[in-house]
Amino acid sequence: MSNTFHTNLWALTRGYRHHFAGAVVALALASLLLLSVPLIAKYALDVVMEDGLASGIPGLAGWAERLAPNHPLLGYLSLSGVLVVLVTLAAGGFHYVRGRLTAHASEGLIRRLRNSVHRHVEHLPAPWHDGMDTGDVVQRCSSDVETLRVFFSGDIVEIGRAVTLVTVLLPLMFWLDWALALVAVTLMPIIFGCAWVFFRRVQHVFKATDEAEAELTACLQENLTGIRVVRAFSRQPYEVERFGGYNARFRERYQRLISLMAVFWSGSDLLCSAQIGLVLIVGGHFVAEGRLTVGDLFAFLTWVAMVIFPIRQLGRILTDAGKATVARVRLAELLDAPLEVPIPALAGERAPVARTPSMTPSWNGAIEARGLTFAYPGGAPVLSDLSFRVEPGQTLGLVGPPGAGKSTLVRLLLGFYEPPPGTLFIDDVPVEHIDRAALRAQLAVVLQEPFLYSRSLEENLRIGRDDAEAVSLTAAVDDAALTETLASFPEGLDTRIGERGVNLSGGQRQRLALARALLRRPAVLILDDSLSAVDAHTEAHVLARLAKRRGRQTTVIIAHRLSAVRDADLILVLGEGRILQQGRHGGLAAAEGAYRELCRQQGMLDHADRADATDAGPAARTPLAD
């Protein structure tokens, strides 16, 4: 989709061009039929004001004499009226066909575009999302796509209508009177030139307006998402003023756009009216001289209006084309962003080549880092020379102050960012050689602030595994200490939760996310400080259940409360991106260092910890002392 998307707007119509062509033909036929109405009226006027039936349409005059021999003039006018009605009905039928074809084509291609854009956004890497405002992305996926829909739903076909009218009417006017036809086209080049200049200028204004609207949307989205923080800190006046600033900027740019459009529309209206007035003046002289009949002048004026206003409408079409061009460029920028993982193409498109997964579906869950150093784009290293190994089925504990690099290590394990080649391994396979979908299929993560959807509890759980049986669902809920909580809800698993789980407590949200992860049955379970909002009794229940999974599931636990990692097979104490200490709880608590200080702060230095030599396992290591 993205390759053709960059060429031009017409490239987007691939697969629907025959529908647009049919719509143009239908509209052209409707326009041709309607062109005959002024001609019918011309002959009717000539019949009344000139030479009677001799000035009328020959065939129609004969029918009038046969149908109304006593009042042939009245019969002719009646037949003319019936003919106008029939022509209008036929034109209406073609307009209906045009509408159906245009709707099918425009809605079809926009549906395809929406799906393509959404699928692309879903597969963009984490760094791209980190660098984009959510409101701007929403603006591109909604407002910009809608701008293209408006253009394709009418403007493409209207261009065909304008071309048809100009192609047919100009010869007709020259056939009727070449001198008056020259007068009729005098101002048309000026009108068209103004429309083109307007199109060139309006694109830049539209781009600025669209960007201002994106900023406004981003501000609104941010305020609605963080409304509780705004109220908790009494930030309403500041946020209202901030929103007002973005709104004022949008208003200023939109007013500039409206002013530019007002200049064009008023100027084009003046030129169109002047053109019709010029034809009326010259045509009136021709009628007075007997060069034209009143019917000729009426038909001429009607045709001039029919051809000049579509040319004027080119300004509106070019306006929409300017909007659509800006929207296309903004969407192309989004579709240009490289994907994290190649995804299957849409139906009918050639699928891109995907990286072959380097790992079988059955994982053991061994994790190893070998001199892992990592820095975010444009930043200083946040991880420096990390080396450790966790065997399958073991538990790894990560502790340390905020900013020590714990969550960064998790992001690397999840494949959100690429580590340096040959520094991070799962089952002895470098993570850069593992297909991202295959990697995440074997991992499950529970974040400190889990994201929950505004759906039922069961729907949120089944995100982990939508084909899970009821018994597996019950087991996951029980392991996450969520059974009593569910029993308190009248509708149980069918209970709908608010947006982001707003009607649940922090601990309930964390346990629901934990149950979702456990339901997945991952080879590696990652808990990113995900028990911080639960009480000690609930934490002990969850950790006891997780302990039963040892040997079958590798677990990575990030925690500030050391009780969560006390039974871990390996604990890494991180500080400023480095491993300050590593070992088991007993050995680390017995040795002087950062971990012992944390134990002292949390009241965990009891006699058993000081004397426990067997629990220490391998001696706690401090890299600086090695």
Short mmCIF file of C-alpha atoms in Angstrom, two decimals, residues 119-368:
data_model
loop_
_atom_site.label_atom_id
_atom_site.label_comp_id
_atom_site.label_asym_id
_atom_site.label_seq_id
_atom_site.Cartn_x
_atom_site.Cartn_y
_atom_site.Cartn_z
CA ARG A 119 -2.15 -2.34 10.84
CA HIS A 120 0.98 -0.32 10.14
CA VAL A 121 0.69 1.63 13.40
CA GLU A 122 0.13 -1.60 15.33
CA HIS A 123 3.44 -2.98 14.03
CA LEU A 124 5.60 0.13 14.41
CA PRO A 125 8.46 -0.23 16.91
CA ALA A 126 8.41 1.20 20.41
CA PRO A 127 10.92 4.01 19.64
CA TRP A 128 8.56 5.39 16.99
CA HIS A 129 5.66 5.50 19.45
CA ASP A 130 7.91 7.07 22.07
CA GLY A 131 8.67 9.94 19.70
CA MET A 132 5.09 10.63 18.59
CA ASP A 133 2.22 12.39 20.33
CA THR A 134 -0.79 10.11 20.59
CA GLY A 135 -3.08 12.95 19.54
CA ASP A 136 -1.07 13.48 16.35
CA VAL A 137 -1.29 9.78 15.49
CA VAL A 138 -5.05 9.81 16.15
CA GLN A 139 -5.37 12.90 13.94
CA ARG A 140 -3.61 11.16 11.06
CA CYS A 141 -5.59 7.95 11.43
CA SER A 142 -8.96 9.67 11.68
CA SER A 143 -9.14 13.26 10.42
CA ASP A 144 -6.62 12.85 7.58
CA VAL A 145 -8.27 9.66 6.39
CA GLU A 146 -11.67 11.41 6.53
CA THR A 147 -10.26 14.23 4.38
CA LEU A 148 -9.32 11.69 1.73
CA ARG A 149 -12.77 10.11 1.99
CA VAL A 150 -14.43 13.46 1.28
CA PHE A 151 -12.22 13.97 -1.76
CA PHE A 152 -12.80 10.55 -3.26
CA SER A 153 -16.52 10.47 -2.51
CA GLY A 154 -17.28 13.37 -4.82
CA ASP A 155 -14.44 15.43 -6.20
CA ILE A 156 -12.93 12.88 -8.59
CA VAL A 157 -16.27 12.40 -10.33
CA GLU A 158 -16.96 16.14 -10.32
CA ILE A 159 -13.75 16.65 -12.27
CA GLY A 160 -15.17 14.30 -14.92
CA ARG A 161 -18.41 16.28 -14.93
CA ALA A 162 -16.60 19.58 -15.44
CA VAL A 163 -14.52 18.15 -18.29
CA THR A 164 -17.66 16.73 -19.96
CA LEU A 165 -19.55 20.02 -19.75
CA VAL A 166 -16.66 22.07 -21.09
CA THR A 167 -16.01 19.57 -23.90
CA VAL A 168 -19.66 19.50 -25.04
CA LEU A 169 -20.90 23.00 -24.27
CA LEU A 170 -18.14 25.01 -25.92
CA PRO A 171 -18.81 23.47 -29.37
CA LEU A 172 -22.56 23.97 -28.83
CA MET A 173 -22.07 27.65 -28.03
CA PHE A 174 -19.82 28.16 -31.04
CA TRP A 175 -22.44 26.37 -33.17
CA LEU A 176 -25.13 28.72 -31.93
CA ASP A 177 -23.08 31.93 -32.37
CA TRP A 178 -19.31 32.00 -32.59
CA ALA A 179 -18.97 35.69 -31.72
CA LEU A 180 -21.04 35.39 -28.54
CA ALA A 181 -19.16 32.18 -27.71
CA LEU A 182 -15.89 34.12 -27.78
CA VAL A 183 -17.42 36.64 -25.40
CA ALA A 184 -18.61 33.78 -23.16
CA VAL A 185 -15.10 32.39 -22.68
CA THR A 186 -13.35 35.73 -22.17
CA LEU A 187 -13.01 35.47 -18.39
CA MET A 188 -12.79 31.67 -18.13
CA PRO A 189 -8.96 31.54 -18.32
CA ILE A 190 -8.78 34.12 -15.53
CA ILE A 191 -11.20 32.09 -13.37
CA PHE A 192 -9.22 28.92 -13.97
CA GLY A 193 -5.92 30.70 -13.29
CA CYS A 194 -7.23 32.07 -9.99
CA ALA A 195 -8.35 28.56 -9.00
CA TRP A 196 -4.88 27.18 -9.73
CA VAL A 197 -3.09 29.94 -7.78
CA PHE A 198 -5.48 29.37 -4.88
CA PHE A 199 -4.73 25.64 -4.96
CA ARG A 200 -0.99 26.29 -4.81
CA ARG A 201 -1.28 28.67 -1.87
CA VAL A 202 -3.90 26.83 0.13
CA GLN A 203 -1.83 23.66 0.53
CA HIS A 204 0.64 25.37 2.88
CA VAL A 205 -2.20 26.89 4.90
CA PHE A 206 -3.95 23.54 5.14
CA LYS A 207 -0.76 21.90 6.38
CA ALA A 208 -0.34 24.50 9.12
CA THR A 209 -4.01 24.19 10.08
CA ASP A 210 -3.82 20.40 10.20
CA GLU A 211 -0.74 20.52 12.43
CA ALA A 212 -2.45 22.98 14.77
CA GLU A 213 -5.48 20.72 14.97
CA ALA A 214 -3.22 17.75 15.74
CA GLU A 215 -1.65 19.71 18.63
CA LEU A 216 -5.12 20.58 19.91
CA THR A 217 -6.21 16.94 19.71
CA ALA A 218 -3.06 15.79 21.50
CA CYS A 219 -3.63 18.29 24.31
CA LEU A 220 -7.25 17.20 24.71
CA GLN A 221 -6.33 13.51 24.67
CA GLU A 222 -3.63 14.09 27.27
CA ASN A 223 -6.02 16.01 29.52
CA LEU A 224 -8.74 13.38 29.33
CA THR A 225 -6.28 10.57 30.04
CA GLY A 226 -4.80 12.37 33.03
CA ILE A 227 -7.97 14.05 34.31
CA ARG A 228 -7.54 12.59 37.82
CA VAL A 229 -4.01 13.96 38.07
CA VAL A 230 -5.24 17.35 36.88
CA ARG A 231 -7.92 17.42 39.58
CA ALA A 232 -5.72 15.95 42.30
CA PHE A 233 -3.18 18.76 41.83
CA SER A 234 -5.81 21.45 41.11
CA ARG A 235 -4.29 22.03 37.69
CA GLN A 236 -7.56 22.89 35.99
CA PRO A 237 -6.74 26.60 35.48
CA TYR A 238 -3.32 25.80 34.02
CA GLU A 239 -4.65 23.08 31.71
CA VAL A 240 -7.56 25.26 30.61
CA GLU A 241 -5.10 28.04 29.77
CA ARG A 242 -2.81 25.58 27.98
CA PHE A 243 -5.70 24.20 25.94
CA GLY A 244 -6.81 27.76 25.20
CA GLY A 245 -3.36 28.51 23.79
CA TYR A 246 -3.52 25.58 21.38
CA ASN A 247 -7.10 26.50 20.54
CA ALA A 248 -6.10 30.10 19.81
CA ARG A 249 -3.30 28.91 17.52
CA PHE A 250 -5.74 26.64 15.68
CA ARG A 251 -8.26 29.49 15.44
CA GLU A 252 -5.62 31.84 14.04
CA ARG A 253 -4.54 29.37 11.35
CA TYR A 254 -8.10 28.39 10.52
CA GLN A 255 -9.09 32.05 10.19
CA ARG A 256 -6.21 32.51 7.77
CA LEU A 257 -7.55 29.57 5.79
CA ILE A 258 -11.10 30.97 5.81
CA SER A 259 -9.83 34.40 4.76
CA LEU A 260 -7.96 32.89 1.84
CA MET A 261 -11.04 30.91 0.82
CA ALA A 262 -13.25 34.00 1.17
CA VAL A 263 -10.99 35.97 -1.16
CA PHE A 264 -11.10 33.22 -3.75
CA TRP A 265 -14.85 32.54 -3.56
CA SER A 266 -15.84 36.21 -3.61
CA GLY A 267 -13.44 36.89 -6.46
CA SER A 268 -14.60 33.89 -8.48
CA ASP A 269 -18.26 34.79 -7.85
CA LEU A 270 -17.55 38.29 -9.14
CA LEU A 271 -15.83 36.94 -12.26
CA CYS A 272 -18.64 34.43 -12.94
CA SER A 273 -21.32 37.09 -12.54
CA ALA A 274 -19.33 39.47 -14.73
CA GLN A 275 -19.02 36.78 -17.39
CA ILE A 276 -22.79 36.14 -17.41
CA GLY A 277 -23.48 39.89 -17.41
CA LEU A 278 -21.11 40.37 -20.35
CA VAL A 279 -22.91 37.64 -22.32
CA LEU A 280 -26.28 39.20 -21.46
CA ILE A 281 -25.20 42.65 -22.66
CA VAL A 282 -23.67 41.47 -25.94
CA GLY A 283 -26.40 38.88 -26.46
CA GLY A 284 -29.08 41.53 -25.90
CA HIS A 285 -27.55 43.62 -28.69
CA PHE A 286 -27.52 40.56 -30.95
CA VAL A 287 -31.22 39.93 -30.21
CA ALA A 288 -32.03 43.58 -30.93
CA GLU A 289 -30.19 43.30 -34.24
CA GLY A 290 -32.10 40.13 -35.10
CA ARG A 291 -28.93 38.06 -35.11
CA LEU A 292 -30.23 35.87 -32.26
CA THR A 293 -33.69 34.94 -31.02
CA VAL A 294 -34.77 35.28 -27.42
CA GLY A 295 -34.67 31.49 -27.18
CA ASP A 296 -31.10 31.49 -28.48
CA LEU A 297 -30.07 34.00 -25.80
CA PHE A 298 -31.83 32.01 -23.07
CA ALA A 299 -30.09 28.79 -24.10
CA PHE A 300 -26.78 30.60 -24.37
CA LEU A 301 -27.05 32.15 -20.91
CA THR A 302 -28.05 28.82 -19.39
CA TRP A 303 -25.17 27.03 -21.06
CA VAL A 304 -22.71 29.71 -19.96
CA ALA A 305 -23.89 29.28 -16.37
CA MET A 306 -23.66 25.50 -16.70
CA VAL A 307 -20.07 25.65 -17.94
CA ILE A 308 -18.71 28.57 -15.92
CA PHE A 309 -19.84 27.41 -12.50
CA PRO A 310 -18.18 23.97 -12.86
CA ILE A 311 -15.00 25.85 -13.74
CA ARG A 312 -15.56 27.92 -10.61
CA GLN A 313 -16.18 24.67 -8.73
CA LEU A 314 -12.70 23.63 -9.75
CA GLY A 315 -11.63 25.99 -7.00
CA ARG A 316 -13.57 23.95 -4.45
CA ILE A 317 -12.29 20.72 -6.00
CA LEU A 318 -8.74 22.04 -5.92
CA THR A 319 -9.34 23.12 -2.32
CA ASP A 320 -10.34 19.59 -1.40
CA ALA A 321 -7.43 18.30 -3.47
CA GLY A 322 -5.11 20.55 -1.46
CA LYS A 323 -6.52 19.15 1.77
CA ALA A 324 -6.25 15.62 0.41
CA THR A 325 -2.66 16.19 -0.71
CA VAL A 326 -1.65 17.39 2.75
CA ALA A 327 -3.49 14.44 4.33
CA ARG A 328 -1.79 12.03 1.92
CA VAL A 329 1.64 13.43 2.79
CA ARG A 330 0.96 13.12 6.53
CA LEU A 331 -0.26 9.55 6.11
CA ALA A 332 2.70 8.77 3.87
CA GLU A 333 5.03 9.98 6.63
CA LEU A 334 3.34 7.50 8.94
CA LEU A 335 3.46 4.66 6.41
CA ASP A 336 7.12 5.49 5.69
CA ALA A 337 8.10 4.60 9.24
CA PRO A 338 9.91 1.23 9.13
CA LEU A 339 8.06 -1.66 10.66
CA GLU A 340 9.43 -3.60 13.58
CA VAL A 341 8.37 -6.87 11.98
CA PRO A 342 7.25 -7.35 8.35
CA ILE A 343 3.53 -8.05 8.27
CA PRO A 344 1.35 -9.83 5.69
CA ALA A 345 0.10 -7.58 2.93
CA LEU A 346 -3.54 -6.81 2.35
CA ALA A 347 -5.56 -9.12 0.16
CA GLY A 348 -4.33 -8.94 -3.41
CA GLU A 349 -0.95 -7.44 -2.49
CA ARG A 350 2.37 -9.25 -2.53
CA ALA A 351 3.42 -10.16 0.98
CA PRO A 352 6.78 -8.79 2.15
CA VAL A 353 9.58 -11.13 3.12
CA ALA A 354 9.57 -11.80 6.87
CA ARG A 355 12.49 -12.81 9.02
CA THR A 356 12.44 -16.55 9.61
CA PRO A 357 12.01 -17.41 13.30
CA SER A 358 15.23 -18.90 14.63
CA MET A 359 13.55 -20.73 17.47
CA THR A 360 11.16 -23.64 17.75
CA PRO A 361 7.76 -23.04 19.41
CA SER A 362 8.89 -25.01 22.48
CA TRP A 363 11.16 -22.86 24.63
CA ASN A 364 13.15 -23.68 27.75
CA GLY A 365 13.44 -20.08 28.91
CA ALA A 366 17.16 -19.66 29.58
CA ILE A 367 18.20 -15.98 29.67
CA GLU A 368 21.78 -14.78 29.30
#
